């Protein structure tokens, strides 16, 4: 009998639903929230309200596109955390209500583990090579930066992580200082293509082991801008592309250095990336070059599965379902959630 999962993602500012049957994606729908743009970042209360408006239509469209009726769904998987509490509450409440109304199991999913498992989403007519266990995954999102050893679908271990800001946060905060819209990552990525990556140098962290730090880079970027603007107030607009390219290059160098060290330390040469920053074209190119030189087998996720989406929640739910791991209706969402 086939297993059909409805996945729900609402941890930040995207309301998403997806249907996966036996590991194959049938539909995925995402409603973004433009309301945050004018504030230069996600406003939690507005995000929660927008999720409430979006959740029912998004699920309906996902089911219609998949041609799946409620009675055919085996379980509902949802993001329990980490994320914004008010946002998570909407997805969690919807998932509980749906599961209760249709008498199907509830499967809670860890958002970051789902980013990693996005590598295993199968699509009709799309040839893919999947990571072999164990593999090393660099998880780079708006809120997290981690190096994870993935031994199996449900067996993962963090071996390095940021001690302050996340890589996505570094992109977003520096972009904000440049007066660019939120989220800054994709805008910097685009601007960087026409800039000189070595025009400016920023301080790089000296953190031992496999941990990361990005707060010093943010400060160094801010000071450079302040000092150069003091002598030339057109500096920012004239050197925008160079600033973007140099910033992006520094972030990439920090990420790659630790990934290389992690690969050496663990002896793992199957390397993957996941999370919103995994969409960054510079990071993808740099990792591809590194992989060639170091004989790694590199797994880059499809761009649409890098940023937040429910397909990754549904695939994670599929593996949990198969393992018989379900959630009780008493559970609550968690802004912080143990990995
Ligand atoms: O995984 P994600 O969608 O949400 C979280 O779980 O945080 O990641 C969002 C982050 C944001 O910081 C955004 O700026 C960044 O991913 N991002 C990018 C790119 N696309 C999204 N950063 C750099 N280059 C991109 N192309
Ligand atoms: Zn995410």
Coordinates of C-alpha atoms and ligand atoms in Angstrom, one line a residue:
X1 CA 0.0 0.0 0.0
X2 CA 1.3 3.4 -0.8
X3 CA 2.2 6.0 1.8
X4 CA 1.0 9.5 1.2
X5 CA 2.3 12.4 3.3
X6 CA 0.9 15.9 3.6
X7 CA 3.7 18.2 4.7
X8 CA 3.2 21.6 6.4
X9 CA 5.9 24.2 6.8
X10 CA 5.3 27.5 8.7
X11 CA 8.4 28.1 10.7
X12 CA 9.2 31.6 9.4
X13 CA 7.6 33.7 6.7
X14 CA 6.7 31.0 4.1
X15 CA 3.4 29.1 4.3
X16 CA 3.9 25.8 2.4
X17 CA 2.2 22.5 1.8
X18 CA 3.3 19.5 -0.2
X19 CA 2.2 16.0 -1.0
X20 CA 4.7 13.2 -1.3
X21 CA 3.7 9.6 -2.2
X22 CA 6.2 6.9 -1.6
X23 CA 9.0 9.4 -1.6
X24 CA 7.9 11.0 -4.9
X25 CA 6.8 14.6 -4.9
X26 CA 3.3 15.1 -6.3
X27 CA 2.9 18.8 -5.4
X28 CA 4.4 21.6 -3.5
X29 CA 2.9 25.1 -2.9
X30 CA 4.5 28.1 -1.2
X31 CA 2.9 31.3 -0.3
X32 CA 5.5 33.9 0.6
X33 CA 4.8 37.0 2.6
X34 CA 5.6 40.4 1.0
X35 CA 4.3 42.2 4.1
X36 CA 7.8 42.0 5.7
X37 CA 9.7 43.8 2.9
X38 CA 8.8 47.3 4.1
X39 CA 10.2 46.5 7.6
X40 CA 13.5 45.1 6.3
X41 CA 13.0 41.8 8.1
X42 CA 10.4 39.3 9.3
X43 CA 7.9 40.8 11.8
X44 CA 6.8 37.7 13.9
X45 CA 3.2 39.0 14.6
X46 CA 2.6 39.8 11.0
X47 CA 4.1 36.4 9.9
X48 CA 1.8 34.5 12.2
X49 CA -1.3 36.4 10.9
X50 CA -0.3 35.8 7.3
X51 CA 0.1 32.1 8.0
X52 CA -3.4 32.0 9.3
X53 CA -4.7 33.5 6.1
X54 CA -2.6 31.3 3.9
X55 CA -2.7 27.9 5.4
X56 CA -6.1 26.6 4.3
X57 CA -5.8 27.7 0.7
X58 CA -2.2 26.6 0.4
X59 CA -3.1 23.1 1.6
X60 CA -6.1 23.0 -0.7
X61 CA -4.1 23.9 -3.8
X62 CA -1.4 21.3 -2.9
X63 CA -4.0 18.6 -2.6
X64 CA -5.8 19.7 -5.8
X65 CA -2.5 19.8 -7.8
X66 CA -1.6 16.4 -6.5
X67 CA -5.1 15.1 -7.3
X68 CA -5.2 13.7 -3.8
X69 CA -8.2 13.6 -1.5
X70 CA -8.1 13.7 2.3
X71 CA -9.0 10.1 2.6
X72 CA -5.9 9.1 0.7
X73 CA -3.5 10.8 3.0
X74 CA -1.7 8.5 5.4
X75 CA -0.2 11.0 7.8
X76 CA 0.4 14.7 8.2
X77 CA 3.9 15.9 8.9
X78 CA 4.6 19.4 10.2
X79 CA 7.5 21.6 11.4
X80 CA 7.5 21.5 15.2
X81 CA 10.6 23.8 15.4
X82 CA 12.9 25.6 15.5
X83 CA 11.4 28.8 14.3
X84 CA 9.1 31.7 15.2
X85 CA 6.7 30.4 17.9
X86 CA 3.6 32.3 16.5
X87 CA 4.3 31.0 13.0
X88 CA 4.9 27.4 14.1
X89 CA 1.7 27.5 16.1
X90 CA -0.3 28.0 12.9
X91 CA 1.2 25.0 11.1
X92 CA 1.1 22.8 14.3
X93 CA -2.6 23.6 15.0
X94 CA -3.6 23.0 11.4
X95 CA -1.7 19.7 11.3
X96 CA -3.3 18.6 14.6
X97 CA -6.8 19.5 13.4
X98 CA -6.3 17.8 10.0
X99 CA -5.0 14.6 11.7
X100 CA -7.8 14.6 14.2
X101 CA -10.5 15.2 11.6
X102 CA -9.2 12.5 9.3
X103 CA -8.1 10.0 12.0
X104 CA -4.5 9.8 10.7
X105 CA -1.2 10.0 12.5
X106 CA 0.7 13.2 13.2
X107 CA 4.4 13.4 12.5
X108 CA 6.5 16.2 14.0
X109 CA 9.6 17.2 12.0
X110 CA 12.7 19.1 12.9
X111 CA 13.1 21.9 10.4
X112 CA 16.9 21.6 10.0
X113 CA 16.8 17.8 9.6
X114 CA 14.2 18.4 6.9
X115 CA 16.5 20.8 5.1
X116 CA 19.0 17.9 4.9
X117 CA 16.5 15.3 3.9
X118 CA 15.4 17.5 1.0
X119 CA 18.2 15.7 -0.9
X120 CA 16.0 12.6 -1.0
X121 CA 12.9 14.1 -2.6
X122 CA 12.2 12.1 -5.7
X123 CA 10.5 13.6 -8.7
X124 CA 8.8 11.9 -11.6
X125 CA 11.0 12.1 -14.7
X126 CA 13.9 13.7 -12.9
X127 CA 17.1 11.6 -12.7
X128 CA 19.0 12.3 -9.5
X129 CA 21.9 10.9 -7.6
X130 CA 21.4 10.8 -3.9
X131 CA 24.0 11.2 -1.2
X132 CA 25.3 7.9 0.2
X133 CA 25.5 7.4 3.9
X134 CA 27.5 8.6 5.7
X135 CA 27.7 12.1 4.2
X136 CA 28.7 15.5 5.5
X137 CA 26.1 18.2 5.2
X138 CA 26.8 21.9 5.5
X139 CA 23.4 23.4 6.7
X140 CA 23.3 27.1 6.0
X141 CA 20.1 29.0 6.6
X142 CA 18.8 32.3 7.9
X143 CA 19.0 31.1 11.5
X144 CA 21.5 28.3 11.5
X145 CA 24.9 27.3 10.3
X146 CA 26.0 23.7 11.1
X147 CA 28.1 20.9 9.9
X148 CA 26.3 17.6 10.2
X149 CA 27.4 14.0 9.8
X150 CA 24.4 12.2 8.3
X151 CA 24.7 8.4 9.0
X152 CA 21.1 7.6 8.0
X153 CA 17.8 9.3 7.4
X154 CA 17.2 9.5 11.1
X155 CA 20.7 9.4 12.5
X156 CA 22.4 12.8 12.3
X157 CA 25.1 14.5 14.5
X158 CA 26.2 18.1 14.6
X159 CA 30.0 18.4 14.6
X160 CA 30.3 22.1 14.2
X161 CA 28.0 25.2 14.4
X162 CA 28.0 28.9 14.6
X163 CA 28.7 30.5 17.9
X164 CA 26.9 33.7 17.0
X165 CA 25.2 34.7 13.7
X166 CA 24.2 32.4 11.0
X167 CA 25.6 32.7 7.4
X168 CA 22.2 33.8 6.1
X169 CA 22.0 36.4 8.8
X170 CA 25.4 37.8 7.8
X171 CA 24.0 38.1 4.2
X172 CA 20.8 39.7 5.4
X173 CA 22.2 42.1 8.0
X174 CA 25.0 43.4 5.7
X175 CA 22.4 43.8 2.9
X176 CA 20.3 45.8 5.2
X177 CA 23.2 48.1 6.0
X178 CA 23.6 48.6 2.2
X179 CA 19.9 49.6 2.0
X180 CA 19.0 46.4 0.1
X181 CA 15.6 44.7 0.5
X182 CA 14.9 41.7 2.7
X183 CA 16.0 38.9 2.3
X184 CA 19.4 40.2 1.4
X185 CA 21.0 36.9 0.4
X186 CA 19.6 36.6 -3.1
X187 CA 20.1 40.3 -3.8
X188 CA 23.8 40.1 -2.7
X189 CA 24.1 36.9 -4.9
X190 CA 22.9 38.8 -7.9
X191 CA 25.0 41.9 -7.3
X192 CA 28.1 39.9 -6.6
X193 CA 28.1 38.5 -10.2
X194 CA 29.2 41.9 -11.6
X195 CA 31.6 42.8 -8.7
X196 CA 35.2 42.2 -7.8
X197 CA 35.3 39.6 -5.0
X198 CA 38.8 40.8 -3.9
X199 CA 38.0 44.6 -3.9
X200 CA 37.7 44.7 -0.1
X201 CA 38.9 42.4 2.6
X202 CA 37.0 41.8 5.9
X203 CA 38.2 40.2 9.1
X204 CA 37.8 36.5 9.2
X205 CA 37.1 34.6 12.5
X206 CA 39.8 32.6 14.3
X207 CA 37.5 30.0 15.9
X208 CA 39.1 26.7 16.7
X209 CA 37.7 23.4 15.6
X210 CA 34.7 23.2 13.3
X211 CA 32.6 26.0 14.8
X212 CA 31.8 29.2 12.8
X213 CA 31.4 32.8 13.7
X214 CA 30.0 35.6 11.5
X215 CA 29.4 38.5 13.9
X216 CA 33.0 39.8 13.5
X217 CA 32.5 39.9 9.7
X218 CA 29.3 41.9 10.1
X219 CA 31.1 44.5 12.3
X220 CA 34.1 44.7 10.0
X221 CA 31.7 45.3 7.0
X222 CA 29.9 48.0 9.0
X223 CA 33.2 49.8 9.9
X224 CA 34.5 49.7 6.4
X225 CA 31.3 51.2 5.1
X226 CA 31.2 53.9 7.8
X227 CA 34.9 54.9 7.3
X228 CA 34.7 55.0 3.5
X229 CA 31.3 56.9 3.5
X230 CA 32.8 59.5 5.8
X231 CA 35.2 60.6 3.1
X232 CA 33.0 59.9 0.1
X233 CA 29.2 59.7 0.5
X234 CA 28.7 58.1 -2.9
X235 CA 31.0 55.2 -1.9
X236 CA 28.1 52.8 -1.2
X237 CA 26.3 53.3 -4.4
X238 CA 29.4 53.4 -6.6
X239 CA 31.0 50.2 -5.1
X240 CA 27.8 48.3 -4.4
X241 CA 28.7 45.3 -6.6
X242 CA 32.2 45.1 -5.3
X243 CA 31.0 45.3 -1.7
X244 CA 28.5 42.5 -2.4
X245 CA 31.1 40.3 -4.2
X246 CA 33.7 40.8 -1.5
X247 CA 31.2 40.1 1.3
X248 CA 29.9 37.0 -0.4
X249 CA 33.4 35.8 -1.1
X250 CA 34.4 36.1 2.6
X251 CA 31.3 34.2 3.7
X252 CA 32.1 31.5 1.2
X253 CA 35.7 31.2 2.3
X254 CA 34.7 30.8 6.0
X255 CA 32.1 28.1 5.0
X256 CA 34.5 26.2 2.8
X257 CA 37.4 26.3 5.2
X258 CA 35.4 24.6 7.9
X259 CA 33.8 22.1 5.5
X260 CA 37.3 21.1 4.2
X261 CA 38.4 20.6 7.8
X262 CA 35.3 18.6 8.6
X263 CA 35.8 16.4 5.6
X264 CA 39.5 15.8 6.6
X265 CA 38.6 15.1 10.2
X266 CA 35.8 12.6 9.5
X267 CA 37.3 11.1 6.4
X268 CA 34.0 11.6 4.6
X269 CA 34.1 12.6 1.0
X270 CA 30.3 12.7 0.2
X271 CA 29.5 16.3 0.8
X272 CA 26.2 18.0 0.6
X273 CA 24.8 21.5 1.3
X274 CA 21.3 22.5 2.5
X275 CA 19.3 25.5 3.6
X276 CA 18.5 28.8 2.0
X277 CA 22.1 29.9 1.6
X278 CA 22.7 26.7 -0.4
X279 CA 21.0 28.6 -3.2
X280 CA 23.9 31.0 -3.4
X281 CA 25.5 30.7 -6.8
X282 CA 29.0 31.7 -5.6
X283 CA 28.9 29.0 -2.9
X284 CA 27.7 26.4 -5.3
X285 CA 30.5 27.2 -7.8
X286 CA 33.2 27.4 -5.1
X287 CA 32.1 24.0 -3.6
X288 CA 32.1 22.5 -7.1
X289 CA 35.7 23.6 -7.7
X290 CA 36.7 22.4 -4.2
X291 CA 35.0 19.0 -4.9
X292 CA 36.9 18.6 -8.2
X293 CA 40.2 19.3 -6.5
X294 CA 39.6 17.1 -3.5
X295 CA 37.8 14.3 -5.2
X296 CA 34.6 14.8 -3.2
X297 CA 31.2 13.6 -4.5
X298 CA 29.2 16.8 -4.1
X299 CA 25.4 17.0 -3.8
X300 CA 23.8 20.3 -4.5
X301 CA 20.1 20.4 -3.9
X302 CA 17.7 21.8 -6.5
X303 CA 17.4 25.5 -5.8
X304 CA 13.6 25.2 -5.0
X305 CA 14.4 22.8 -2.2
X306 CA 17.0 25.0 -0.6
X307 CA 14.8 27.7 0.9
X308 CA 11.9 26.8 3.2
X309 CA 9.4 24.5 1.6
X310 CA 7.0 21.8 2.7
X311 CA 8.3 19.1 0.3
X312 CA 11.3 18.7 2.7
X313 CA 8.9 18.4 5.6
X314 CA 6.9 15.7 3.8
X315 CA 9.9 13.7 2.9
X316 CA 11.2 13.9 6.5
X317 CA 7.8 12.8 7.6
X318 CA 7.8 9.9 5.2
X319 CA 11.0 8.5 6.8
X320 CA 9.6 9.0 10.3
X321 CA 6.4 7.3 9.3
X322 CA 8.2 4.3 7.9
X323 CA 10.1 4.1 11.2
X324 CA 6.8 4.3 13.1
X325 CA 7.7 7.5 14.9
X326 CA 4.5 9.5 15.5
X327 CA 3.6 12.5 17.7
X328 CA 1.0 12.9 20.3
X329 CA -1.6 15.6 20.1
X330 CA -0.4 17.1 23.3
X331 CA 2.9 18.4 21.9
X332 CA 3.5 22.1 21.4
X333 CA 5.7 23.9 18.8
X334 CA 9.2 24.8 19.9
X335 CA 11.0 28.0 19.0
X336 CA 14.3 26.3 20.0
X337 CA 14.4 22.6 19.4
X338 CA 17.1 20.1 20.2
X339 CA 18.6 18.6 17.1
Ligands
LIG1 O1 16.4 28.0 4.9 P1 15.8 29.3 4.8 O2 14.8 29.5 3.7 O3 15.1 29.8 6.1 C1 15.6 29.5 7.3 O4 15.4 28.3 7.8 O5 16.2 30.4 7.9 O6 17.0 30.4 4.6 C2 16.8 31.7 4.4 C3 18.1 32.4 4.3 C4 18.0 33.9 4.3 O7 19.0 34.4 5.2 C5 18.3 34.3 2.8 O8 18.9 35.5 2.7 C6 19.2 33.2 2.4 O9 18.7 32.0 3.0 N1 19.3 33.0 1.0 C7 20.5 33.2 0.3 C8 20.1 33.0 -1.1 N2 18.8 32.6 -1.2 C9 18.4 32.6 0.1 N3 21.7 33.6 0.7 C10 22.6 33.8 -0.3 N4 22.4 33.6 -1.6 C11 21.2 33.2 -2.0 N5 21.0 33.0 -3.3
LIG2 ZN1 14.8 26.9 6.8

